[in-house]
Coordinates of C-alpha atoms and ligand atoms in Angstrom, one line a residue:
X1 CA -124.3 43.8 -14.5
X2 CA -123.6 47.5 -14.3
X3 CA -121.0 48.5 -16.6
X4 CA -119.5 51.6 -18.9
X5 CA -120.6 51.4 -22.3
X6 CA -117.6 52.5 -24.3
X7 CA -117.7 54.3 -27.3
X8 CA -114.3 56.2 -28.0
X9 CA -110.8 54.6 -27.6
X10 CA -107.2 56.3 -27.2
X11 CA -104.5 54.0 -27.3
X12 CA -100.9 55.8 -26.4
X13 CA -97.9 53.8 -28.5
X14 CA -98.2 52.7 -31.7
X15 CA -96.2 49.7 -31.8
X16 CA -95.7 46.0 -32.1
X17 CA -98.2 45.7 -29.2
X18 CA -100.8 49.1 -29.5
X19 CA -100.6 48.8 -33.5
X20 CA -102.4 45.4 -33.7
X21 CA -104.6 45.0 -30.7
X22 CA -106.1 48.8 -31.7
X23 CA -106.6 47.5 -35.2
X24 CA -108.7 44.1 -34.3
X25 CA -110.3 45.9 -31.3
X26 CA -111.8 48.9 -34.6
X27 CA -112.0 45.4 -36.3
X28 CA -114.5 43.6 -34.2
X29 CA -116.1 46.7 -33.2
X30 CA -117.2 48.9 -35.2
X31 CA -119.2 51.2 -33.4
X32 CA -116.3 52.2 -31.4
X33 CA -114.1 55.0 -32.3
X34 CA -110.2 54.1 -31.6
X35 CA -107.6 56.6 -32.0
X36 CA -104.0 55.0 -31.9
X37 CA -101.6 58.2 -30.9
X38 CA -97.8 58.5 -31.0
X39 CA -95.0 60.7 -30.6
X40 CA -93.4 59.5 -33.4
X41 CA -94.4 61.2 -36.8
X42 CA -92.6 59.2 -38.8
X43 CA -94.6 55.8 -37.2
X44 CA -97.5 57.3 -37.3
X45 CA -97.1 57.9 -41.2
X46 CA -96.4 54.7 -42.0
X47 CA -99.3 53.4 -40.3
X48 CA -101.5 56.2 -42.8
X49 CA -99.5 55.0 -45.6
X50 CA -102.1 53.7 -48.5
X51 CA -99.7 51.3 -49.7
X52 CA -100.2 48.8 -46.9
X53 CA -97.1 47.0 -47.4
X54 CA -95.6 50.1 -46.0
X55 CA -96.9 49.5 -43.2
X56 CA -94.4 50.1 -39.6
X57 CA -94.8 46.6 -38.2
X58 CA -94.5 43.3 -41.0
X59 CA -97.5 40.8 -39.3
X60 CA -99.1 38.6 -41.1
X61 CA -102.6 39.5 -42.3
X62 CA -102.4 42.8 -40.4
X63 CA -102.9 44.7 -43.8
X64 CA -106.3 43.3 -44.3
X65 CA -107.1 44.1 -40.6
X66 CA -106.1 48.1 -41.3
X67 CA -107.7 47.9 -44.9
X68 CA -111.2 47.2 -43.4
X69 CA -111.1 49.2 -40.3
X70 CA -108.8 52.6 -41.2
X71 CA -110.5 56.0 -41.4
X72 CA -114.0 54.1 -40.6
X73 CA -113.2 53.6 -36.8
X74 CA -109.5 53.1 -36.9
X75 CA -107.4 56.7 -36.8
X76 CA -103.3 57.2 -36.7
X77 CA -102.2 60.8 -35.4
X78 CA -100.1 62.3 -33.1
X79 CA -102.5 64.2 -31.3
X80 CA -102.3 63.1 -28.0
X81 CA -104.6 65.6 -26.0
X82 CA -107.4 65.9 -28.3
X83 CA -107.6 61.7 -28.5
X84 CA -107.3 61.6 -24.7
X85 CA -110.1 64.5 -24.6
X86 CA -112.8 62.0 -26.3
X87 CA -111.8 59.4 -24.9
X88 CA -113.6 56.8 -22.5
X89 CA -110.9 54.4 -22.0
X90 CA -107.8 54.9 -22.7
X91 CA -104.7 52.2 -22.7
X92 CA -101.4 53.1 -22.1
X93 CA -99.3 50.1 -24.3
X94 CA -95.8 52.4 -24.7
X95 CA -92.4 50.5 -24.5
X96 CA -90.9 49.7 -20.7
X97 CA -87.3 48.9 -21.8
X98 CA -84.8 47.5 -18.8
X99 CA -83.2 50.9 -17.2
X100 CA -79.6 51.4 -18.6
X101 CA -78.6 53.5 -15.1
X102 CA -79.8 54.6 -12.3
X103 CA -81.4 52.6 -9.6
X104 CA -81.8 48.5 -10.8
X105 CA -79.8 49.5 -13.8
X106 CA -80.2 46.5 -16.1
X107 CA -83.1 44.7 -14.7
X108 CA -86.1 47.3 -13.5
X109 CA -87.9 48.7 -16.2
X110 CA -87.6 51.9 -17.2
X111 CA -91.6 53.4 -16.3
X112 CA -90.9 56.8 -17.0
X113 CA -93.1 56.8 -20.1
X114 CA -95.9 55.1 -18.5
X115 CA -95.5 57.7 -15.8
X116 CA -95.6 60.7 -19.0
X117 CA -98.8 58.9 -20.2
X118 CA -100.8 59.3 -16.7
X119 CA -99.5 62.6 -16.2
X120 CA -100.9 63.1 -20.0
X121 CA -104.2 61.5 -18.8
X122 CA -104.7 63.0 -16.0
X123 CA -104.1 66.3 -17.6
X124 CA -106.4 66.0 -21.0
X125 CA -109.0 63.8 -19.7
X126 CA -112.4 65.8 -19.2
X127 CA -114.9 63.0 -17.8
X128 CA -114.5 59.8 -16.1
X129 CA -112.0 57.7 -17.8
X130 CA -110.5 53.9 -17.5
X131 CA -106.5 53.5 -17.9
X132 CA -105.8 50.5 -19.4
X133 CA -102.4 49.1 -18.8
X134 CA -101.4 47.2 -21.7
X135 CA -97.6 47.9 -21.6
X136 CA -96.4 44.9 -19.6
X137 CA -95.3 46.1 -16.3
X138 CA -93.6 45.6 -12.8
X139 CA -96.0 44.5 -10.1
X140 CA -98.4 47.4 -8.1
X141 CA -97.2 49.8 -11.0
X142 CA -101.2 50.7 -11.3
X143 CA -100.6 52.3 -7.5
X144 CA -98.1 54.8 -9.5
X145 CA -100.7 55.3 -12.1
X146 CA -103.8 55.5 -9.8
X147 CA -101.6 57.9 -7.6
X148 CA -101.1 60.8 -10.3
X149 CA -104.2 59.9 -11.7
X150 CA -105.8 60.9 -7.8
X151 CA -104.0 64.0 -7.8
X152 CA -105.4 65.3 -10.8
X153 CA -109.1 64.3 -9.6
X154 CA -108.3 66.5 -6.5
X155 CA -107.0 69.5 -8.5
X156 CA -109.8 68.9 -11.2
X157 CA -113.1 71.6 -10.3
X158 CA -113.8 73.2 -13.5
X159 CA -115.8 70.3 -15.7
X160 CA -119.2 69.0 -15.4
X161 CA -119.0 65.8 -15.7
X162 CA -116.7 65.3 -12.3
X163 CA -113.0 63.7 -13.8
X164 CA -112.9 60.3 -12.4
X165 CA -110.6 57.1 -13.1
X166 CA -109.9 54.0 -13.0
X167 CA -107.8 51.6 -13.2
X168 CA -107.4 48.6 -15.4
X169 CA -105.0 45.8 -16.0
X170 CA -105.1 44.2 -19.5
X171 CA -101.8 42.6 -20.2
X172 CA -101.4 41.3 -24.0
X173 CA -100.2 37.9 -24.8
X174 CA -99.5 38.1 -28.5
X175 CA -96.6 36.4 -30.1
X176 CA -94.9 38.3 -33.0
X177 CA -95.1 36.8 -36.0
X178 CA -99.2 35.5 -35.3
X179 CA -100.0 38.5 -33.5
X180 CA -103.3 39.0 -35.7
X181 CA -104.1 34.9 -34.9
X182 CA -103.6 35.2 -31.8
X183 CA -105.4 38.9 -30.8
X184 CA -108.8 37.1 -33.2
X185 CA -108.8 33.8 -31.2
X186 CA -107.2 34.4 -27.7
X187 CA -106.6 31.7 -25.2
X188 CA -107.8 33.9 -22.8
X189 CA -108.3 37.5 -22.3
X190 CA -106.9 39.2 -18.6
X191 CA -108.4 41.5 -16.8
X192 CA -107.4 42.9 -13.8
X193 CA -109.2 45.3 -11.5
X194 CA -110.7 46.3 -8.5
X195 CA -114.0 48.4 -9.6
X196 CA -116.6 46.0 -11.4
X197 CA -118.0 48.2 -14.0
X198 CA -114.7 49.3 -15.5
X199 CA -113.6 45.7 -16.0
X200 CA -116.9 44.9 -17.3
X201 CA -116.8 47.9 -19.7
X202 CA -113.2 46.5 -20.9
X203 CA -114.8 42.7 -20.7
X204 CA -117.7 44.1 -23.4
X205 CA -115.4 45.1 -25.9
X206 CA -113.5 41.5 -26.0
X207 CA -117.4 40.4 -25.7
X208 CA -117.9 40.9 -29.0
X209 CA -115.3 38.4 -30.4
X210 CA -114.2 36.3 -27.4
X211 CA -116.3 33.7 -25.5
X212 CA -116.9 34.9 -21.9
X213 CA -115.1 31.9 -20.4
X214 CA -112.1 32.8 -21.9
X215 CA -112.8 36.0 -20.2
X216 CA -110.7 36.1 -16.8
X217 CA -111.0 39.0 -14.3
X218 CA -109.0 38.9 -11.6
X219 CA -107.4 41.5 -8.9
X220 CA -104.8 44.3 -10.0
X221 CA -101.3 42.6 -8.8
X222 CA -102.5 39.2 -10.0
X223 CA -103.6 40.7 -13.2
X224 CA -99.8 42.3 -13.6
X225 CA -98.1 39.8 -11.5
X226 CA -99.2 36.8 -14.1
X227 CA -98.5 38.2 -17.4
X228 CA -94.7 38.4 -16.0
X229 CA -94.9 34.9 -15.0
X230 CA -95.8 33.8 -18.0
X231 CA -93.3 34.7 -19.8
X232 CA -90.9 34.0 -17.2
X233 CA -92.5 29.9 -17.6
X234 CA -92.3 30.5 -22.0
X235 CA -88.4 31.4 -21.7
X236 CA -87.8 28.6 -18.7
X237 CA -89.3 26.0 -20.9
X238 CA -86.9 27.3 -24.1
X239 CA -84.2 27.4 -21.2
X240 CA -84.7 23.9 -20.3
X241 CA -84.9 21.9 -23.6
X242 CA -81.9 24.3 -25.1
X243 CA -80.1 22.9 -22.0
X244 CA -80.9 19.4 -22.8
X245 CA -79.9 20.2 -26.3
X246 CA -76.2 20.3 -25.3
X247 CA -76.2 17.1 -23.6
X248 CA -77.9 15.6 -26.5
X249 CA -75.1 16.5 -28.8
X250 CA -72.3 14.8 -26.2
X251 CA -74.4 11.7 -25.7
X252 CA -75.7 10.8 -29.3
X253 CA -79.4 12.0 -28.4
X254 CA -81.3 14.0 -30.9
X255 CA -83.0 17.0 -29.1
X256 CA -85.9 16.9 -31.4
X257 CA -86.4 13.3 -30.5
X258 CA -86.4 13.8 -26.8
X259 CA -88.6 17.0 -26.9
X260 CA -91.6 14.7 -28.6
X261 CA -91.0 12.0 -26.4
X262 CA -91.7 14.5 -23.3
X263 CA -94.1 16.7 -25.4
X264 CA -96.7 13.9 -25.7
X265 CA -96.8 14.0 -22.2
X266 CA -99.9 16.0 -21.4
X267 CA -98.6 16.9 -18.3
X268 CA -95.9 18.7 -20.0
X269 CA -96.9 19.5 -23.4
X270 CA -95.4 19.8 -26.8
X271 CA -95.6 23.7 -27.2
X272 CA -92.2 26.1 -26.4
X273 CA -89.9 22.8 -26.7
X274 CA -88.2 23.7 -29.5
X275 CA -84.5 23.7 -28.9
X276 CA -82.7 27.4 -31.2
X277 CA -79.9 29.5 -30.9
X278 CA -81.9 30.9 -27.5
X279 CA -84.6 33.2 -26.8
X280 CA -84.7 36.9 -28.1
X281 CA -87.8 39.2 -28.7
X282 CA -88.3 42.4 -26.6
X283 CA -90.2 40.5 -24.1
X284 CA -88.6 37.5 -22.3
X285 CA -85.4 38.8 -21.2
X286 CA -86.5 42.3 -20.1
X287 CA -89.3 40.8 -17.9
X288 CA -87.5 37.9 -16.2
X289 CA -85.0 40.6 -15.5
X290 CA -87.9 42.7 -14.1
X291 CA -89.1 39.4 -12.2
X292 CA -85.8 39.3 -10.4
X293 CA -85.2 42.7 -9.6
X294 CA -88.9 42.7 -7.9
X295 CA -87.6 39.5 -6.5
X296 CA -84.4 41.2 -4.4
X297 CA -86.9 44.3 -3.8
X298 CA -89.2 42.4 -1.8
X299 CA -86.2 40.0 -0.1
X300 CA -86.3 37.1 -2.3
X301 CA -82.6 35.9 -3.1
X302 CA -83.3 32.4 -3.6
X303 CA -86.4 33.1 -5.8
X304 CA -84.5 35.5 -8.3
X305 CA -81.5 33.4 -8.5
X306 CA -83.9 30.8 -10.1
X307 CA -85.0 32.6 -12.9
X308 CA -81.7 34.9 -13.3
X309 CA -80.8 30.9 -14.5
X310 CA -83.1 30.9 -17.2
X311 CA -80.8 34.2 -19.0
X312 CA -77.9 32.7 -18.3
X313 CA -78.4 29.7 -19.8
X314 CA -79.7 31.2 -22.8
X315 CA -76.8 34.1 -23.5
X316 CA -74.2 30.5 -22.9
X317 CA -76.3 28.7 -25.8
X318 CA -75.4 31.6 -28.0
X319 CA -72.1 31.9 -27.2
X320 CA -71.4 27.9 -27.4
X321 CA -73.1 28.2 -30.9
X322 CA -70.7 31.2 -31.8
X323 CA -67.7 29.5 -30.2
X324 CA -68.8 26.2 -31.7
X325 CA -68.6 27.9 -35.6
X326 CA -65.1 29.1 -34.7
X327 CA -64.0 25.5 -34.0
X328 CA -65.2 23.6 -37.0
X329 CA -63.9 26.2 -38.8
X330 CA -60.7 25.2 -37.6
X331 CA -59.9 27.8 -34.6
X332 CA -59.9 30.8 -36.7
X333 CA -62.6 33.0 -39.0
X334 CA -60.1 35.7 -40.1
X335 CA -61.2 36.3 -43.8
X336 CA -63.6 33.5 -44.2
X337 CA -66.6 34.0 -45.5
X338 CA -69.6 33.3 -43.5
X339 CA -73.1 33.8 -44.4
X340 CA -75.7 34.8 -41.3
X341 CA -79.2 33.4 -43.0
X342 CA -81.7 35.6 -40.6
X343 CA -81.5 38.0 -38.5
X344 CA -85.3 38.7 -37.0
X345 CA -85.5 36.9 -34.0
X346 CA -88.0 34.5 -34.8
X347 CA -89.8 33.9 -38.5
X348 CA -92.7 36.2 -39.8
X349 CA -91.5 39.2 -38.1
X350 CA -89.2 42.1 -39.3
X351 CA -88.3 42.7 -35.3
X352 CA -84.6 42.0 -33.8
X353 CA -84.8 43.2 -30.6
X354 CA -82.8 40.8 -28.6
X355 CA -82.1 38.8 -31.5
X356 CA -79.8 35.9 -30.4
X357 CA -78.4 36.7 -34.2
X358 CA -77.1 39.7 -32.7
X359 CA -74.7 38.3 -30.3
X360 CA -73.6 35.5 -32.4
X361 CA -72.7 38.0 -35.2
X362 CA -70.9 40.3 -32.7
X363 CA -69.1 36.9 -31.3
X364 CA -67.9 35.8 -35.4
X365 CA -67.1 39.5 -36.1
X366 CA -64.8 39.5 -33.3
X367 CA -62.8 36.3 -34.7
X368 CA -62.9 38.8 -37.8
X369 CA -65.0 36.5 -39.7
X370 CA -66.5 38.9 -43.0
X371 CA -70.7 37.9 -42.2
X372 CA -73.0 38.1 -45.2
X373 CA -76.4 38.2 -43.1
X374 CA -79.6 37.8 -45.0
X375 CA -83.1 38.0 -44.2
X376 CA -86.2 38.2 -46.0
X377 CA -87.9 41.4 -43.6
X378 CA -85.1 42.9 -42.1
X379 CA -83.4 45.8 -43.8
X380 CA -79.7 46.6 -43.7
X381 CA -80.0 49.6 -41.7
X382 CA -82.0 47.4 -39.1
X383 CA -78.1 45.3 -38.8
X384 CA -76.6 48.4 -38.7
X385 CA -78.3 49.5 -35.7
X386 CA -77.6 45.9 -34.1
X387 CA -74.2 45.8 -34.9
X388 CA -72.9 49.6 -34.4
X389 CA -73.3 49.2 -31.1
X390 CA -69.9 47.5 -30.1
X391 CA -70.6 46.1 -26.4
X392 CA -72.0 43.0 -25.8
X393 CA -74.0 41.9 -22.9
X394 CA -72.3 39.2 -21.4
X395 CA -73.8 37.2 -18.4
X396 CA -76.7 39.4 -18.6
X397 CA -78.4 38.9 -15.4
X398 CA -75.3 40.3 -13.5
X399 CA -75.4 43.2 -16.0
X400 CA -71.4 42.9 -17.0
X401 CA -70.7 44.6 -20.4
X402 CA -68.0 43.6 -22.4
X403 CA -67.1 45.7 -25.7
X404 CA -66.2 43.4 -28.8
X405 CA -63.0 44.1 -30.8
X406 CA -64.8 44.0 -34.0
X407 CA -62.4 42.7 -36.7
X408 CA -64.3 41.8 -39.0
X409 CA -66.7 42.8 -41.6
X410 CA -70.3 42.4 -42.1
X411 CA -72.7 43.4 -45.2
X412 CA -76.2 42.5 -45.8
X413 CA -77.0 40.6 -48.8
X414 CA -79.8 41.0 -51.2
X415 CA -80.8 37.3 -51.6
X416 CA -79.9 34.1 -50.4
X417 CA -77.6 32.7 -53.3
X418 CA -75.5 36.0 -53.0
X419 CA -74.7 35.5 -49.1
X420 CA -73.6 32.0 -49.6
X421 CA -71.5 32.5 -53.0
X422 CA -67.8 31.7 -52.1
X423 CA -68.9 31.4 -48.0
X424 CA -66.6 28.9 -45.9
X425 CA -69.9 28.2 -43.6
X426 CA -73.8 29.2 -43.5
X427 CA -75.3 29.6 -40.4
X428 CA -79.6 29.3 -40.2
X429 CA -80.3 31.3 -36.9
X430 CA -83.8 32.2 -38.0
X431 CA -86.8 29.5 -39.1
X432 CA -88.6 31.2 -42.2
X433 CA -89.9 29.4 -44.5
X434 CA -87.7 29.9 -47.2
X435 CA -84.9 28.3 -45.7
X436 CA -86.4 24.9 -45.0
X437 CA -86.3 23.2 -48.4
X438 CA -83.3 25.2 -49.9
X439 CA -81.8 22.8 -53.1
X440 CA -78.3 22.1 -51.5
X441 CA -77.1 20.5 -54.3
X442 CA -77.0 24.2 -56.6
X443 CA -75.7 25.6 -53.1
X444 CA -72.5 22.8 -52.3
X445 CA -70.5 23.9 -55.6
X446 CA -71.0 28.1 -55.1
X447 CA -69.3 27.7 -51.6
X448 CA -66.1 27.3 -50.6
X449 CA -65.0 23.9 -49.9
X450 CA -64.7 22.0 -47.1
X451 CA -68.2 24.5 -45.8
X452 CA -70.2 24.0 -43.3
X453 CA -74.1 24.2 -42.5
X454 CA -74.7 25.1 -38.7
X455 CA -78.7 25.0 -38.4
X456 CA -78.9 26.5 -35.0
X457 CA -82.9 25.8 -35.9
X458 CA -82.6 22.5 -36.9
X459 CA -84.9 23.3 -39.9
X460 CA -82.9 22.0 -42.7
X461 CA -83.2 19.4 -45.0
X462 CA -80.2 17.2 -43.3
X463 CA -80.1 13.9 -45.8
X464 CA -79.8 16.7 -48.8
X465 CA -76.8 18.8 -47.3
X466 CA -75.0 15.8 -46.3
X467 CA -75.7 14.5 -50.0
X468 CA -74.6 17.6 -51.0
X469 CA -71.1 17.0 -49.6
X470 CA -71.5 19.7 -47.1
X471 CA -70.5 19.0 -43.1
X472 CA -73.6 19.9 -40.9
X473 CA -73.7 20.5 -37.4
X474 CA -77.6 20.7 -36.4
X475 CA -78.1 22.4 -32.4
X476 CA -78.9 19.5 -30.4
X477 CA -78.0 16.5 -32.7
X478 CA -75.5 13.7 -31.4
X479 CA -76.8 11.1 -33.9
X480 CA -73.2 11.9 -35.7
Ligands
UDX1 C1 -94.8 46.4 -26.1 C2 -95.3 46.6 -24.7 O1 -96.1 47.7 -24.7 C3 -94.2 46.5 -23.7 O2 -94.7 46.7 -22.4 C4 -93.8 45.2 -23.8 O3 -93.0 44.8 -22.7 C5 -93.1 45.1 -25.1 O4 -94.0 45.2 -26.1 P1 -94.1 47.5 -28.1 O5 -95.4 47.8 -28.7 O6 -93.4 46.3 -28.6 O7 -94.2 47.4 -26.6 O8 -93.1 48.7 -28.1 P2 -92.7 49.6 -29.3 O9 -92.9 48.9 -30.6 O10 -91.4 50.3 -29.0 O11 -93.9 50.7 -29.3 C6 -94.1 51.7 -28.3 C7 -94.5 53.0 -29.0 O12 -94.9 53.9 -28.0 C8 -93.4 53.6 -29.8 O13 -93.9 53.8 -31.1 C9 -93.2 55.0 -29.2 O14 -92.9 56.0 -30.1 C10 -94.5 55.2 -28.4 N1 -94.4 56.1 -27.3 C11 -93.5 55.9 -26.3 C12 -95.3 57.2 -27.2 O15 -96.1 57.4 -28.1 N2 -95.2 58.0 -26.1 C13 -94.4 57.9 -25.1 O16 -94.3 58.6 -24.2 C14 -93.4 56.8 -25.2
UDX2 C1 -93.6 36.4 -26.3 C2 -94.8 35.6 -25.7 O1 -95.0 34.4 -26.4 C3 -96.1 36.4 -25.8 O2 -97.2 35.7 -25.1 C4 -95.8 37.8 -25.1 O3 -97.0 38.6 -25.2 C5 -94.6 38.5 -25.7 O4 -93.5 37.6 -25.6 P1 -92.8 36.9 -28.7 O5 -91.5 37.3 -28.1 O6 -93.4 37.7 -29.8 O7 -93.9 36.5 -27.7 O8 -92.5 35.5 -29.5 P2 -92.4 33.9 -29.0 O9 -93.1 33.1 -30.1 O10 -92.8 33.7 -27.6 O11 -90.8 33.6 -29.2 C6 -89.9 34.2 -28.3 C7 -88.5 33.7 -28.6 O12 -88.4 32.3 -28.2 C8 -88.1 33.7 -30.1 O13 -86.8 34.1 -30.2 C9 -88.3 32.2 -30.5 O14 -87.5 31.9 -31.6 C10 -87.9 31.5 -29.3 N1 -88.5 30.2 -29.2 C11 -89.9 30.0 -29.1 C12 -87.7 29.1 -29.2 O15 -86.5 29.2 -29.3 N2 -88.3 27.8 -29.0 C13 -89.6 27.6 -28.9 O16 -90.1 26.5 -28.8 C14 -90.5 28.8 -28.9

């Protein structure tokens, strides 16, 4: 088959997403040149830092990634034009947060950076060049893209080589926290695309690690249409069993029980059935929302109504958690001491978009509870930036804001011991590692007594808190 033979790569956002993929992409090929530009200087340093632990994004084994491939084929800068210039293919993987205002405030995505990254491309690019949408994005947004692309074809009369594009769809699956796992040994690669040598130019590169089964190419809305989907069918799934984990709790049923029972069903499968204090990440809730408002655009109440479900049910498991603490804690948190242990919204990532710890500790702040949050990757100016912001989401799918009447106090605490010495409660809201096998028995006489565990992750070593003396509420456990 015909296709492009690609030899230089500009990648436009540095992030969770552009940061990795660029840096096994330089990896596994090293005859190709990738240039990862952003606007932000300060990003962009860290990425060039020579202490890799410095490094913008925590992932694990990224560092040996960037180690082998950085300044050979791997460059950091924020020179957009010049990396656009040289480029053959270049993919567009900035952020496409939920609008704030405007039209489909709080569900559309906001595309105006994707739109400043064509109208970049179409004004540096000197030859024929691919787009690559890696940024995950609302259905037919390549028609925007090919559209200012198009313009500046028609305008273009002063280069050799003619300026052509095209355009590619390439959404990313990785999960935080296994990102570099997951971007080495894919379950499949997507491509999407109407002109066969561009996505068998894009297919080549992945050729070179990824069997070509795994390979899929399919049209341009599909392409978009499915990496929306799945994440819609992640979040339902986490939806669903955090559902079944309240009913567990009233009925004596053990949520972990159920979820293997079902799991072990091929049909359904044991994967995303793990009940938590909800879903958070940038991802899930942004591109339901997304789903939905595309939903209404194209006059489909019924089907957005469906998934605007899967939100709700996840911003009502956080606040039943949050109203839940309040409760044991016998209808009041004014001046107790309650320690927060992780705030990251999921373990082996320093990332809190979304966080479900977020709302929770906005929820006990208002019942002016003083939170000592801890977590291994997550600096205190990371909470800060959570928690200064005083409204609160509520009901998210119908946008409503609500502001909190923060009360109480919060501080970040440098290990685990300090956060729970003299706390009334301790609350596990994120699964690392650390917190699995803590020794309850030195913990039980440092807090204040009657206290509380609330493992919102079910993680904990139950037998050894209870021996402990300590009460323990674990999320979907009615065995009590
Ligand atoms: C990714 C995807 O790209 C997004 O579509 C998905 O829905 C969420 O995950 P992510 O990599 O996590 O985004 O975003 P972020 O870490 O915010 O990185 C985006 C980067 O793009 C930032 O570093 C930002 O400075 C940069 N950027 C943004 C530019 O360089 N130019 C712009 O015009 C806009
Ligand atoms: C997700 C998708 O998995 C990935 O394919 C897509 O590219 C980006 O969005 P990510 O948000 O990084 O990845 O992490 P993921 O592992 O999916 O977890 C998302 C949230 O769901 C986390 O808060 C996690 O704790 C929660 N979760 C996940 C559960 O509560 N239970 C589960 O069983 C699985």
């Amino acid at each position: 088959m015909v296709s492009t033979c690609i030899q230089n790569i500009c990648c436009i956002g540095a992030g969770y997403v552009g940061g990795p993929t660029m840096a096994v992409i330089a990896d596994r090929c090293p005859n190709i040149q990738v240039n990862v530009v952003d606007l932000n200087e300060s990003r962009i340093k860290d990425w060039n830092n020579s202490d890799l632990s410095k490094l913008p994004i925590y992932e694990p084994g990224l560092d040996e990634v960037v180690e082998r491939a950085r300044g050979r084929n791997l460059h950091f800068s924020t020179n957009v034009k010049s990396a656009i210039e040289n480029a053959d293919m270049v993919f567009i993987s900035v952020n496409t947060p939920t609008k704030s205002k405007g039209v489909g405030a709080g569900k559309a995505s906001d595309l105006r950076w994707v739109e400043a990254c064509a109208r970049e491309v179409a004004k540096y690019s000197k030859k024929h060049t691919i787009v690559v949408e890696k940024s995950t994005l609302p259905v037919r947004t390549a028609e925007v893209i090919k559209s200012i692309l198009s313009s500046a074809q028609k305008e273009d009369n002063k280069h050799d080589e003619p300026k052509t594009f095209e355009v590619l769809s390439n959404p990313e699956f990785l999960a935080e926290g296994t990102a570099i796992k997951d971007l080495e040994n894919p379950d499949r690669i997507l491509i999407g695309g109407e002109n066969i040598s561009a996505v068998e130019a894009l297919a080549q590169i992945y050729g070179q690690w990824v069997p070509n089964e795994n390979i899929l190419r399919t049209n341009l809305w599909s392409s978009e249409l499915s990496k929306l989907t799945a994440n819609a069918f992640l979040a339902q799934r986490i939806s669903s069993i955090n559902s079944v984990s309240a009913l567990c709790e009233v009925t004596g049923a053990d949520v972990n029980e159920v979820a293997k029972a079902i799991g072990t069903d091929t049909r359904i499968g044991s994967k995303f059935l793990k009940s938590g204090p909800g879903f958070g990440g940038s991802c899930f809730k942004k591109d339901i929302l997304n789903l939905t408002y595309l939903c209404r655009h194209f006059g489909l109440p019924e089907v957005a109504e469906y998934w605007e479900n899967v939100v709700k049910l996840n911003d009502w498991q956080q606040e039943r958690i949050a109203r839940l603490v309040v409760q044991k804690l016998f209808g009041t948190l004014a001046g107790k001491k309650i320690s927060l242990l992780g705030f990251a919204f999921k373990a082996n990532t320093n990332d809190t978009r979304e966080s479900p710890a977020i709302m929770i500790a906005k929820r006990l702040l208002e019942e002016g509870a003083e939170l000592a949050i801890y977590d291994p990757k997550v600096e205190g100016y990371q909470i800060k930036s959570c928690l200064s912001d005083t409204t609160l989401n509520v009901n998210n799918a119908n946008s409503n804001k609500y502001t909190v009447n923060n009360d109480g106090r919060w501080g970040s605490a440098e290990d685990i011991y300090s956060s729970l010495k003299g706390a009334d409660a301790a609350l596990i809201l994120t699964e690392w590692e650390e917190f699995k096998n803590l020794n309850w028995s030195e913990i039980a006489p440092i807090m204040r007594q009657p206290a509380w565990i609330f493992d919102a992750r079910a993680i904990a070593n139950q037998e050894a808190i209870k021996a402990a003396g300590l009460n323990i509420w674990r999320v979907g456990d009615g065995s009590e």
